[in-house]
PDB file of C-alpha atoms and ligand atoms in Angstrom:
ATOM      1  CA  MET X 222     107.538 162.913 108.222  1.00  0.00           C
ATOM      2  CA  SER X 223     110.091 160.879 110.198  1.00  0.00           C
ATOM      3  CA  ASP X 224     113.537 160.585 108.645  1.00  0.00           C
ATOM      4  CA  THR X 225     115.933 157.647 108.734  1.00  0.00           C
ATOM      5  CA  ILE X 226     119.436 156.771 107.633  1.00  0.00           C
ATOM      6  CA  PHE X 227     117.920 155.393 104.392  1.00  0.00           C
ATOM      7  CA  GLY X 228     116.201 158.722 103.709  1.00  0.00           C
ATOM      8  CA  LYS X 229     119.606 160.368 103.987  1.00  0.00           C
ATOM      9  CA  ILE X 230     121.118 157.769 101.620  1.00  0.00           C
ATOM     10  CA  ALA X 231     118.246 158.284  99.148  1.00  0.00           C
ATOM     11  CA  ARG X 232     118.929 162.032  99.136  1.00  0.00           C
ATOM     12  CA  GLY X 233     122.677 161.489  98.743  1.00  0.00           C
ATOM     13  CA  GLU X 234     123.401 163.106 102.112  1.00  0.00           C
ATOM     14  CA  ILE X 235     125.432 160.142 103.340  1.00  0.00           C
ATOM     15  CA  PRO X 236     127.397 157.713 101.174  1.00  0.00           C
ATOM     16  CA  ALA X 237     126.440 154.195 100.199  1.00  0.00           C
ATOM     17  CA  LYS X 238     127.708 151.679  97.655  1.00  0.00           C
ATOM     18  CA  VAL X 239     124.853 152.244  95.209  1.00  0.00           C
ATOM     19  CA  VAL X 240     124.396 149.582  92.511  1.00  0.00           C
ATOM     20  CA  TYR X 241     121.134 150.830  90.976  1.00  0.00           C
ATOM     21  CA  GLU X 242     118.974 153.944  91.050  1.00  0.00           C
ATOM     22  CA  ASP X 243     116.048 155.458  89.216  1.00  0.00           C
ATOM     23  CA  ASP X 244     113.399 158.076  89.964  1.00  0.00           C
ATOM     24  CA  ARG X 245     111.508 155.817  92.383  1.00  0.00           C
ATOM     25  CA  ALA X 246     114.053 153.455  93.931  1.00  0.00           C
ATOM     26  CA  LEU X 247     117.654 152.756  94.678  1.00  0.00           C
ATOM     27  CA  ALA X 248     119.733 149.742  95.680  1.00  0.00           C
ATOM     28  CA  PHE X 249     122.946 149.707  97.693  1.00  0.00           C
ATOM     29  CA  HIS X 250     125.135 147.286  99.592  1.00  0.00           C
ATOM     30  CA  ASP X 251     124.254 146.636 103.240  1.00  0.00           C
ATOM     31  CA  VAL X 252     126.876 148.091 105.595  1.00  0.00           C
ATOM     32  CA  ALA X 253     126.835 144.911 107.739  1.00  0.00           C
ATOM     33  CA  PRO X 254     126.352 142.095 105.224  1.00  0.00           C
ATOM     34  CA  GLN X 255     124.745 138.886 106.438  1.00  0.00           C
ATOM     35  CA  ALA X 256     125.831 136.957 103.321  1.00  0.00           C
ATOM     36  CA  PRO X 257     128.580 137.349 100.691  1.00  0.00           C
ATOM     37  CA  THR X 258     126.122 139.469  98.713  1.00  0.00           C
ATOM     38  CA  HIS X 259     123.686 141.609 100.736  1.00  0.00           C
ATOM     39  CA  ILE X 260     121.981 144.444  98.890  1.00  0.00           C
ATOM     40  CA  LEU X 261     119.052 146.599  99.994  1.00  0.00           C
ATOM     41  CA  VAL X 262     116.381 147.991  97.665  1.00  0.00           C
ATOM     42  CA  ILE X 263     114.473 151.026  98.951  1.00  0.00           C
ATOM     43  CA  PRO X 264     111.818 153.343  97.596  1.00  0.00           C
ATOM     44  CA  ARG X 265     112.727 157.037  97.503  1.00  0.00           C
ATOM     45  CA  LYS X 266     109.342 157.592  99.158  1.00  0.00           C
ATOM     46  CA  PRO X 267     109.835 157.107 102.913  1.00  0.00           C
ATOM     47  CA  ILE X 268     107.247 154.413 103.624  1.00  0.00           C
ATOM     48  CA  PRO X 269     108.124 153.322 107.198  1.00  0.00           C
ATOM     49  CA  LYS X 270     107.205 149.663 106.712  1.00  0.00           C
ATOM     50  CA  LEU X 271     105.280 147.391 104.383  1.00  0.00           C
ATOM     51  CA  ALA X 272     102.182 147.495 106.585  1.00  0.00           C
ATOM     52  CA  GLU X 273     102.004 151.272 106.122  1.00  0.00           C
ATOM     53  CA  ALA X 274     101.991 151.138 102.327  1.00  0.00           C
ATOM     54  CA  LEU X 275      98.817 152.600 100.819  1.00  0.00           C
ATOM     55  CA  PRO X 276      96.709 151.411  97.889  1.00  0.00           C
ATOM     56  CA  ASP X 277      98.395 154.077  95.738  1.00  0.00           C
ATOM     57  CA  ASP X 278     101.770 152.474  96.550  1.00  0.00           C
ATOM     58  CA  ALA X 279     100.883 149.162  94.859  1.00  0.00           C
ATOM     59  CA  ALA X 280     102.737 149.938  91.635  1.00  0.00           C
ATOM     60  CA  LEU X 281     105.743 151.170  93.615  1.00  0.00           C
ATOM     61  CA  LEU X 282     105.827 147.918  95.596  1.00  0.00           C
ATOM     62  CA  GLY X 283     105.835 145.965  92.347  1.00  0.00           C
ATOM     63  CA  HIS X 284     108.596 148.186  91.013  1.00  0.00           C
ATOM     64  CA  LEU X 285     110.769 147.489  94.063  1.00  0.00           C
ATOM     65  CA  LEU X 286     110.474 143.752  93.472  1.00  0.00           C
ATOM     66  CA  TRP X 287     111.322 144.267  89.820  1.00  0.00           C
ATOM     67  CA  VAL X 288     114.369 146.298  90.815  1.00  0.00           C
ATOM     68  CA  ALA X 289     115.422 143.480  93.136  1.00  0.00           C
ATOM     69  CA  ARG X 290     115.110 141.074  90.219  1.00  0.00           C
ATOM     70  CA  GLN X 291     117.158 143.355  87.974  1.00  0.00           C
ATOM     71  CA  VAL X 292     119.857 143.882  90.595  1.00  0.00           C
ATOM     72  CA  ALA X 293     120.114 140.132  91.124  1.00  0.00           C
ATOM     73  CA  LYS X 294     120.475 139.687  87.376  1.00  0.00           C
ATOM     74  CA  ASN X 295     123.101 142.437  87.124  1.00  0.00           C
ATOM     75  CA  GLU X 296     125.048 140.867  89.992  1.00  0.00           C
ATOM     76  CA  ALA X 297     124.807 137.454  88.239  1.00  0.00           C
ATOM     77  CA  LEU X 298     123.050 135.939  91.247  1.00  0.00           C
ATOM     78  CA  GLU X 299     121.368 132.606  90.566  1.00  0.00           C
ATOM     79  CA  ASP X 300     119.924 131.579  93.925  1.00  0.00           C
ATOM     80  CA  TYR X 301     119.045 134.364  96.317  1.00  0.00           C
ATOM     81  CA  ARG X 302     116.722 135.141  99.174  1.00  0.00           C
ATOM     82  CA  ILE X 303     114.410 138.155  99.283  1.00  0.00           C
ATOM     83  CA  VAL X 304     113.433 139.389 102.765  1.00  0.00           C
ATOM     84  CA  ILE X 305     111.235 142.184 104.082  1.00  0.00           C
ATOM     85  CA  ASN X 306     111.218 142.594 107.861  1.00  0.00           C
ATOM     86  CA  ASN X 307     107.977 144.288 108.904  1.00  0.00           C
ATOM     87  CA  GLY X 308     108.130 145.653 112.449  1.00  0.00           C
ATOM     88  CA  ALA X 309     110.636 145.384 115.283  1.00  0.00           C
ATOM     89  CA  GLY X 310     109.374 141.949 116.296  1.00  0.00           C
ATOM     90  CA  ALA X 311     110.225 140.685 112.818  1.00  0.00           C
ATOM     91  CA  GLY X 312     113.711 142.168 112.948  1.00  0.00           C
ATOM     92  CA  GLN X 313     113.147 145.556 111.341  1.00  0.00           C
ATOM     93  CA  THR X 314     115.631 148.120 112.633  1.00  0.00           C
ATOM     94  CA  VAL X 315     115.420 150.868 109.992  1.00  0.00           C
ATOM     95  CA  PHE X 316     111.919 152.229 109.522  1.00  0.00           C
ATOM     96  CA  HIS X 317     112.123 153.016 105.846  1.00  0.00           C
ATOM     97  CA  LEU X 318     110.753 150.125 103.793  1.00  0.00           C
ATOM     98  CA  HIS X 319     113.485 147.973 102.259  1.00  0.00           C
ATOM     99  CA  ILE X 320     113.937 144.663 100.500  1.00  0.00           C
ATOM    100  CA  HIS X 321     116.973 142.583 101.425  1.00  0.00           C
ATOM    101  CA  ILE X 322     118.658 140.596  98.625  1.00  0.00           C
ATOM    102  CA  LEU X 323     120.885 137.927 100.158  1.00  0.00           C
ATOM    103  CA  ALA X 324     123.048 135.505  98.204  1.00  0.00           C
ATOM    104  CA  GLY X 325     126.291 133.568  98.149  1.00  0.00           C
ATOM    105  CA  ARG X 326     125.710 131.036 100.915  1.00  0.00           C
ATOM    106  CA  PRO X 327     123.112 128.363 101.741  1.00  0.00           C
ATOM    107  CA  PHE X 328     119.947 129.580 103.467  1.00  0.00           C
ATOM    108  CA  SER X 329     118.007 127.396 105.865  1.00  0.00           C
ATOM    109  CA  TRP X 330     114.238 127.127 106.124  1.00  0.00           C
ATOM    110  CA  PRO X 331     112.380 128.078 108.229  1.00  0.00           C
ATOM    111  CA  PRO X 332     114.358 131.310 108.667  1.00  0.00           C
ATOM    112  CA  GLY X 333     115.521 132.280 112.152  1.00  0.00           C
TER     113      GLY X 333
HETATM  114  P1  LIG O 246     116.266 145.658 108.915  1.00  0.00           P
HETATM  115  O1  LIG O 246     116.849 145.011 110.151  1.00  0.00           O
HETATM  116  O2  LIG O 246     115.586 146.960 109.261  1.00  0.00           O
HETATM  117  O3  LIG O 246     115.404 144.755 108.103  1.00  0.00           O
HETATM  118  O4  LIG O 246     117.490 145.979 107.984  1.00  0.00           O
HETATM  119  C1  LIG O 246     118.231 147.151 108.093  1.00  0.00           C
HETATM  120  C2  LIG O 246     119.549 146.901 107.401  1.00  0.00           C
HETATM  121  O5  LIG O 246     120.162 148.146 107.169  1.00  0.00           O
HETATM  122  C3  LIG O 246     120.539 146.061 108.223  1.00  0.00           C
HETATM  123  O6  LIG O 246     120.905 144.906 107.496  1.00  0.00           O
HETATM  124  C4  LIG O 246     121.706 147.019 108.452  1.00  0.00           C
HETATM  125  O7  LIG O 246     122.958 146.369 108.408  1.00  0.00           O
HETATM  126  C5  LIG O 246     121.542 148.012 107.323  1.00  0.00           C
HETATM  127  N1  LIG O 246     122.046 149.336 107.609  1.00  0.00           N
HETATM  128  C6  LIG O 246     121.849 150.063 108.733  1.00  0.00           C
HETATM  129  N2  LIG O 246     122.436 151.271 108.637  1.00  0.00           N
HETATM  130  C7  LIG O 246     123.019 151.306 107.415  1.00  0.00           C
HETATM  131  C8  LIG O 246     123.781 152.321 106.734  1.00  0.00           C
HETATM  132  O8  LIG O 246     124.037 153.408 107.229  1.00  0.00           O
HETATM  133  N3  LIG O 246     124.205 152.014 105.469  1.00  0.00           N
HETATM  134  C9  LIG O 246     123.919 150.815 104.889  1.00  0.00           C
HETATM  135  N4  LIG O 246     124.398 150.612 103.649  1.00  0.00           N
HETATM  136  N5  LIG O 246     123.206 149.846 105.501  1.00  0.00           N
HETATM  137  C10 LIG O 246     122.756 150.093 106.754  1.00  0.00           C
END
């Protein structure tokens, strides 16, 4: 199983500004924020990218989105953008599935 920096964060081997955690997921601030608020939600299970999720991961995927919703609520975010980059061509750089929560500035559409 390939390991990533997020696997190390999930196991507590390297520090992160964690804002939420449970037995299946955790959320922490992005080290290079692209907006005033930029938080990542990851599964503890090291799924490399969304496309590699399995049918048995469906409930976990729903849980991650629920965690994102809860984190946004806890952070008192009203408008926010949720992003999943799937694959290098889409901007993914860390191959451990993650949801970006971005807030605190206007976001254009279509995204860059
Ligand atoms: P991706 O480009 O794969 O969708 O997003 C990866 C994100 O992880 C980037 O926004 C990047 O700033 C963030 N990141 C990379 N390494 C670390 C790290 O060691 N700690 C934290 N908190 N975020 C990281």
